[in-house]
XYZ file of C-alpha atoms in Angstrom:
414
model
C 0.000 0.000 0.000
C 1.441 3.359 -1.055
C 2.233 5.757 1.810
C -0.278 8.554 2.314
C 0.690 12.238 2.648
C 1.593 13.196 6.215
C -1.252 15.702 6.605
C -3.761 12.997 5.596
C -2.277 10.554 8.099
C -2.543 13.168 10.864
C -6.179 13.813 9.973
C -7.304 10.178 9.814
C -7.730 9.654 13.609
C -10.023 12.692 13.784
C -11.941 11.813 10.614
C -12.524 8.220 11.705
C -13.616 9.369 15.168
C -16.341 11.472 13.533
C -17.649 8.911 11.029
C -19.906 6.826 13.369
C -21.891 9.855 14.536
C -22.060 11.318 11.051
C -23.190 7.968 9.660
C -26.053 7.718 12.182
C -27.294 11.143 11.082
C -26.964 10.076 7.438
C -28.910 6.843 8.011
C -31.855 8.629 9.609
C -31.907 11.410 7.004
C -31.466 9.131 3.980
C -33.974 6.527 5.173
C -36.690 9.163 5.607
C -36.946 9.427 1.803
C -37.980 5.773 1.489
C -39.876 4.870 4.665
C -43.616 5.507 4.793
C -44.623 8.537 6.846
C -46.487 6.499 9.481
C -43.323 4.440 10.149
C -40.908 7.346 10.578
C -41.467 7.864 14.315
C -41.211 4.132 15.088
C -38.080 3.815 12.947
C -36.231 6.767 14.522
C -37.235 5.651 18.036
C -35.991 2.105 17.476
C -32.774 3.302 15.843
C -32.057 5.562 18.824
C -32.825 2.640 21.142
C -30.344 0.476 19.224
C -27.621 3.115 19.649
C -28.304 3.080 23.393
C -27.949 -0.714 23.678
C -24.805 -0.744 21.535
C -23.170 1.294 24.295
C -23.715 -1.670 26.625
C -22.749 -4.659 24.470
C -20.457 -2.881 22.010
C -18.662 0.107 23.523
C -17.885 -1.718 26.767
C -16.277 -4.749 25.129
C -14.389 -2.585 22.644
C -12.964 -0.513 25.521
C -11.737 -3.520 27.504
C -10.393 -5.022 24.256
C -7.706 -2.325 24.337
C -6.498 -3.688 27.688
C -6.528 -7.215 26.294
C -4.581 -6.172 23.200
C -1.927 -4.564 25.397
C -1.471 -7.935 27.124
C -1.664 -10.097 23.997
C -1.572 -8.369 20.634
C -3.123 -11.035 18.408
C -6.053 -11.708 16.116
C -7.407 -14.258 18.589
C -7.788 -11.539 21.214
C -9.995 -9.549 18.845
C -11.998 -12.661 17.919
C -12.495 -13.600 21.586
C -13.820 -10.152 22.473
C -16.045 -10.145 19.383
C -17.466 -13.527 20.373
C -18.030 -12.322 23.941
C -19.724 -9.187 22.663
C -22.160 -11.346 20.689
C -22.808 -13.986 23.364
C -22.586 -12.094 26.663
C -23.429 -8.592 25.497
C -26.101 -9.939 23.166
C -27.749 -11.909 25.983
C -27.834 -8.847 28.233
C -29.206 -6.700 25.410
C -31.849 -9.305 24.572
C -33.113 -9.386 28.155
C -33.081 -5.585 28.371
C -34.844 -5.289 25.004
C -37.534 -7.733 26.149
C -38.066 -5.635 29.285
C -38.320 -2.445 27.231
C -40.867 -4.122 24.929
C -43.250 -4.329 27.905
C -43.401 -0.529 28.029
C -42.598 0.460 24.444
C -43.904 -1.035 21.218
C -41.005 -2.467 19.187
C -42.477 -3.546 15.831
C -39.136 -4.700 14.373
C -37.802 -6.625 17.376
C -35.697 -9.296 15.624
C -34.159 -7.022 12.994
C -33.423 -4.426 15.693
C -31.705 -7.038 17.865
C -29.674 -8.209 14.863
C -28.616 -4.595 14.274
C -27.496 -4.237 17.907
C -25.354 -7.377 17.633
C -23.756 -6.451 14.305
C -23.069 -2.862 15.370
C -21.501 -4.111 18.606
C -19.092 -6.369 16.712
C -18.307 -3.403 14.465
C -17.405 -1.332 17.546
C -15.011 -4.049 18.733
C -13.436 -4.168 15.267
C -13.083 -0.367 15.288
C -11.045 -0.465 18.485
C -8.957 -3.337 17.122
C -7.976 -1.162 14.146
C -7.517 1.886 16.400
C -5.139 -0.070 18.633
C -3.227 -1.116 15.516
C -3.267 2.555 14.386
C -4.659 1.286 11.093
C -6.818 4.369 10.526
C -6.653 4.039 6.751
C -8.452 0.684 6.782
C -10.814 2.015 9.436
C -11.829 4.848 7.110
C -12.209 2.417 4.194
C -14.338 0.209 6.438
C -16.676 3.089 7.339
C -16.969 4.251 3.720
C -17.679 0.692 2.599
C -20.464 0.394 5.187
C -22.128 3.496 3.787
C -21.822 2.340 0.171
C -23.194 -1.135 0.905
C -26.103 0.358 2.832
C -27.004 2.783 0.026
C -26.743 0.081 -2.672
C -28.942 -2.329 -0.682
C -31.566 0.301 0.080
C -31.726 1.657 -3.469
C -31.703 -1.839 -4.984
C -34.665 -3.058 -2.955
C -36.544 0.193 -3.506
C -36.100 -0.055 -7.287
C -37.259 -3.692 -7.335
C -40.119 -3.536 -4.818
C -41.017 0.147 -4.845
C -41.020 0.399 -1.051
C -38.794 -0.122 1.987
C -39.878 -0.533 5.608
C -37.993 0.105 8.843
C -37.222 -3.566 9.420
C -35.536 -3.816 6.013
C -33.392 -0.767 6.795
C -32.168 -2.449 9.986
C -31.354 -5.640 8.059
C -29.457 -3.666 5.398
C -27.471 -1.881 8.097
C -26.607 -5.152 9.823
C -25.502 -6.723 6.554
C -23.399 -3.647 5.697
C -21.606 -3.706 9.060
C -20.800 -7.423 8.904
C -19.921 -7.550 5.192
C -17.587 -4.566 5.464
C -15.959 -6.052 8.566
C -15.289 -9.347 6.789
C -13.849 -7.606 3.717
C -11.535 -5.258 5.643
C -10.518 -7.966 8.130
C -9.586 -10.320 5.274
C -7.696 -7.471 3.571
C -5.678 -6.735 6.700
C -5.078 -10.417 7.431
C -3.799 -10.991 3.886
C -1.476 -7.957 3.819
C -0.267 -7.959 7.421
C -0.041 -11.769 7.553
C -0.622 -11.795 11.300
C -0.390 -15.327 12.581
C -3.074 -16.344 15.096
C -1.799 -17.131 18.573
C -1.698 -20.675 19.866
C -4.604 -19.988 22.234
C -8.018 -20.928 20.892
C -10.790 -18.397 20.383
C -13.057 -18.528 23.435
C -15.189 -16.309 25.614
C -13.206 -13.864 27.713
C -12.971 -14.396 31.467
C -15.852 -13.536 33.784
C -13.978 -10.566 35.274
C -13.305 -9.052 31.855
C -16.893 -9.650 30.739
C -18.241 -7.944 33.868
C -15.818 -5.039 33.390
C -16.984 -4.705 29.780
C -20.641 -4.596 30.809
C -19.926 -2.086 33.578
C -18.053 0.186 31.149
C -20.938 -0.163 28.703
C -23.556 0.723 31.315
C -21.410 3.638 32.467
C -21.315 4.972 28.907
C -25.058 4.396 28.586
C -25.711 6.362 31.790
C -23.437 9.174 30.634
C -24.990 9.201 27.160
C -28.466 8.994 28.678
C -28.063 12.528 30.007
C -27.668 13.796 26.447
C -30.790 11.863 25.432
C -32.870 13.483 28.183
C -31.699 17.097 28.049
C -33.385 18.095 24.732
C -36.760 16.803 25.971
C -36.286 18.621 29.267
C -35.446 21.905 27.554
C -38.470 21.561 25.254
C -40.843 20.702 28.115
C -39.779 23.564 30.379
C -38.648 26.212 27.915
C -41.069 25.677 25.064
C -40.550 25.524 21.321
C -38.123 28.446 21.089
C -35.636 26.970 23.557
C -36.064 23.550 21.929
C -35.028 24.987 18.547
C -32.049 26.835 20.029
C -30.989 23.723 21.974
C -31.165 21.472 18.909
C -29.098 23.886 16.785
C -26.503 24.446 19.520
C -26.217 20.741 20.392
C -25.777 19.806 16.727
C -22.995 22.369 16.198
C -21.169 21.669 19.471
C -21.389 17.879 19.213
C -20.014 17.966 15.667
C -16.530 18.776 16.989
C -16.541 16.306 19.881
C -14.802 13.851 17.552
C -11.686 16.047 17.420
C -10.547 15.403 21.036
C -11.596 11.773 20.665
C -9.436 11.467 17.556
C -6.438 12.723 19.540
C -7.042 9.999 22.129
C -7.563 7.309 19.483
C -4.161 8.107 18.025
C -2.582 7.403 21.420
C -4.778 4.492 22.513
C -2.137 1.787 22.071
C 0.523 3.818 23.911
C -1.910 4.600 26.748
C -2.938 0.973 27.229
C 0.669 -0.278 27.202
C 1.695 2.452 29.653
C -1.115 1.455 32.009
C -0.290 -2.246 31.680
C 3.337 -1.529 32.616
C 2.210 0.815 35.453
C 4.769 3.338 34.284
C 3.248 6.820 34.146
C 4.669 8.764 31.208
C 3.870 12.276 32.397
C 5.198 13.915 29.236
C 2.947 11.795 27.011
C -0.177 12.306 29.140
C 0.445 16.039 29.507
C 0.868 16.249 25.742
C -2.546 14.629 25.227
C -4.165 16.947 27.768
C -2.551 19.990 26.164
C -3.828 19.029 22.708
C -7.366 18.523 24.036
C -7.305 21.861 25.890
C -5.982 23.636 22.803
C -8.768 22.163 20.667
C -11.458 23.189 23.151
C -10.020 26.672 23.699
C -9.899 27.232 19.940
C -13.090 25.647 18.662
C -15.744 26.241 21.313
C -15.505 30.071 21.484
C -15.541 30.312 17.690
C -18.477 27.896 17.430
C -20.362 29.800 20.129
C -19.920 33.005 18.145
C -21.065 31.188 14.998
C -24.248 30.036 16.752
C -24.954 33.578 17.970
C -24.663 34.918 14.413
C -26.718 32.058 12.966
C -29.548 32.565 15.461
C -29.546 36.322 14.903
C -29.639 36.060 11.101
C -31.691 32.933 10.351
C -33.908 32.185 13.385
C -36.752 34.346 14.653
C -36.270 34.578 18.424
C -38.260 36.783 20.780
C -35.687 36.880 23.585
C -32.283 36.864 21.896
C -30.358 37.691 25.100
C -31.854 34.700 26.920
C -30.905 32.481 23.975
C -27.309 33.748 24.127
C -27.101 32.887 27.827
C -28.556 29.434 27.168
C -26.134 28.702 24.294
C -23.184 29.777 26.453
C -24.371 27.528 29.300
C -24.898 24.555 26.983
C -21.501 25.125 25.371
C -19.888 25.154 28.821
C -21.463 21.769 29.607
C -20.359 20.142 26.324
C -16.871 21.693 26.447
C -16.203 20.480 30.001
C -17.361 16.990 29.018
C -14.679 16.945 26.311
C -12.099 18.473 28.644
C -11.896 15.260 30.671
C -11.772 12.840 27.749
C -8.212 11.717 28.588
C -9.175 10.903 32.174
C -12.397 9.171 31.069
C -10.421 6.760 28.889
C -7.661 6.154 31.429
C -9.969 5.497 34.383
C -11.537 2.518 32.568
C -8.174 1.149 31.445
C -6.890 1.438 35.031
C -9.718 -0.769 36.315
C -11.883 1.869 38.004
C -14.859 1.320 35.713
C -17.197 0.592 38.656
C -16.469 3.948 40.286
C -17.051 5.674 36.942
C -20.335 3.798 36.531
C -21.601 4.781 39.993
C -20.736 8.416 39.341
C -22.363 8.533 35.900
C -25.437 6.697 37.175
C -25.831 9.180 40.044
C -25.648 12.114 37.602
C -28.137 10.413 35.274
C -30.618 9.792 38.096
C -30.154 13.372 39.283
C -31.087 14.702 35.843
C -34.116 12.371 35.820
C -35.266 13.877 39.136
C -34.865 17.417 37.786
C -36.741 16.358 34.639
C -39.669 15.101 36.752
C -39.854 18.107 39.099
C -42.113 20.264 36.868
C -44.686 17.437 36.827
C -44.446 16.745 40.560
C -44.349 20.381 41.683
C -46.618 22.685 39.632
C -44.722 25.740 40.882
C -41.586 24.445 39.127
C -43.226 24.788 35.704
C -42.454 28.506 35.799
C -38.902 28.054 37.091
C -37.252 28.852 33.756
C -33.934 29.567 35.459
C -33.400 25.783 35.691
C -32.933 25.727 31.904
C -29.839 27.907 32.293
C -28.690 26.539 35.638
C -28.737 22.825 34.763
C -26.107 22.933 31.942
C -23.818 25.058 34.131
C -24.250 22.650 37.046
C -23.537 19.664 34.798
C -20.433 21.447 33.506
C -19.176 21.923 37.072
C -19.854 18.225 37.703
C -17.831 17.379 34.580
C -14.862 19.334 35.944
C -15.182 17.654 39.344
C -15.354 14.237 37.651
C -12.219 15.010 35.622
C -10.181 15.801 38.747
C -11.623 12.808 40.620
C -10.732 10.487 37.736
C -7.270 12.039 37.746
C -6.895 11.102 41.426
C -8.009 7.528 40.727
C -5.470 7.221 37.914
C -2.779 8.606 40.219
C -3.738 6.041 42.846
C -3.370 3.254 40.255
C 0.186 4.251 39.341
C 1.088 4.864 42.993
C 0.594 1.135 43.685
C 3.254 0.191 41.119
């Protein structure tokens, strides 16, 4: 394979960190042109639900895979974690999905479950390539997924004249698995990595539990982002809901940049943690890059949102919208500020503490969300709309320093 230009190589970790989120937006937008109007709400709800469950049986196992790869860098390690993601994570997701089906109608249960499984294996494969720093194949893999999905959807639509939500989920699942097989075979053929002597089997109970805990911790943390837009709309009305959706879309679009910086150093971080040798220069370099990104992008994006709202959106109280955007930007920026610590705390084995913390924050937001319904006087307490993002931002900063202490404790026991 011919070497790529240096600027392209430097950009690949950031580009590949952004592709999953961008692809989810593309899937929803593109599918809307083919799905019948009465199915749109059910489709988008189920697709969002799938993304939530992938955090449990996909993100968790892919995170702990990095620790396993640091111990034994082999294809069998990846295959074992993929198998565990399907069997263990799939079983947990199946039970959880059955419980959810008691309260929420899931018309495409089997195809949705198949999508959760295939996307989870894709997440494990992503981290395998990230650990190998094979960002070129990772980008090819993501592009191939999109092309296969579009070809399948258009092909069936041309032949049958219609596509339902269940078919979209099946096409997505096929695209994830087919692309994985193609790129995995490509890497195996070119790299000629020999499998280890150990057989492919389920990972140990401790590693499986750690994977599930990390997944549930991510789900609790991500659950806050799921709830906030509904809370802002319920308490602030349509105007705040519009401002919140625009601001969240713009701010979240650059969250992949800090994550890309971390992805580029994932292998070095995991090996450093395995050896219990704290490389302060390397960690400080990562933190500096993340801070520089946040200090550069968030103020400029905040100004962009102000201008966009002023020019293109009719808002009665522009000053209140400015305050809200600044508060929401503070919350999202502080969440990205601790991305180095969030990765390291799981690799250091403190995933339970992270889960308890994220769960407590999630439950706290749920309580605040329910207050206007429980206490009628709270329905007019509009200040909560501005106070809650600021409070969550302060909590993010506290969590970053607490995680930093836990990481320090881990290396102090070396």
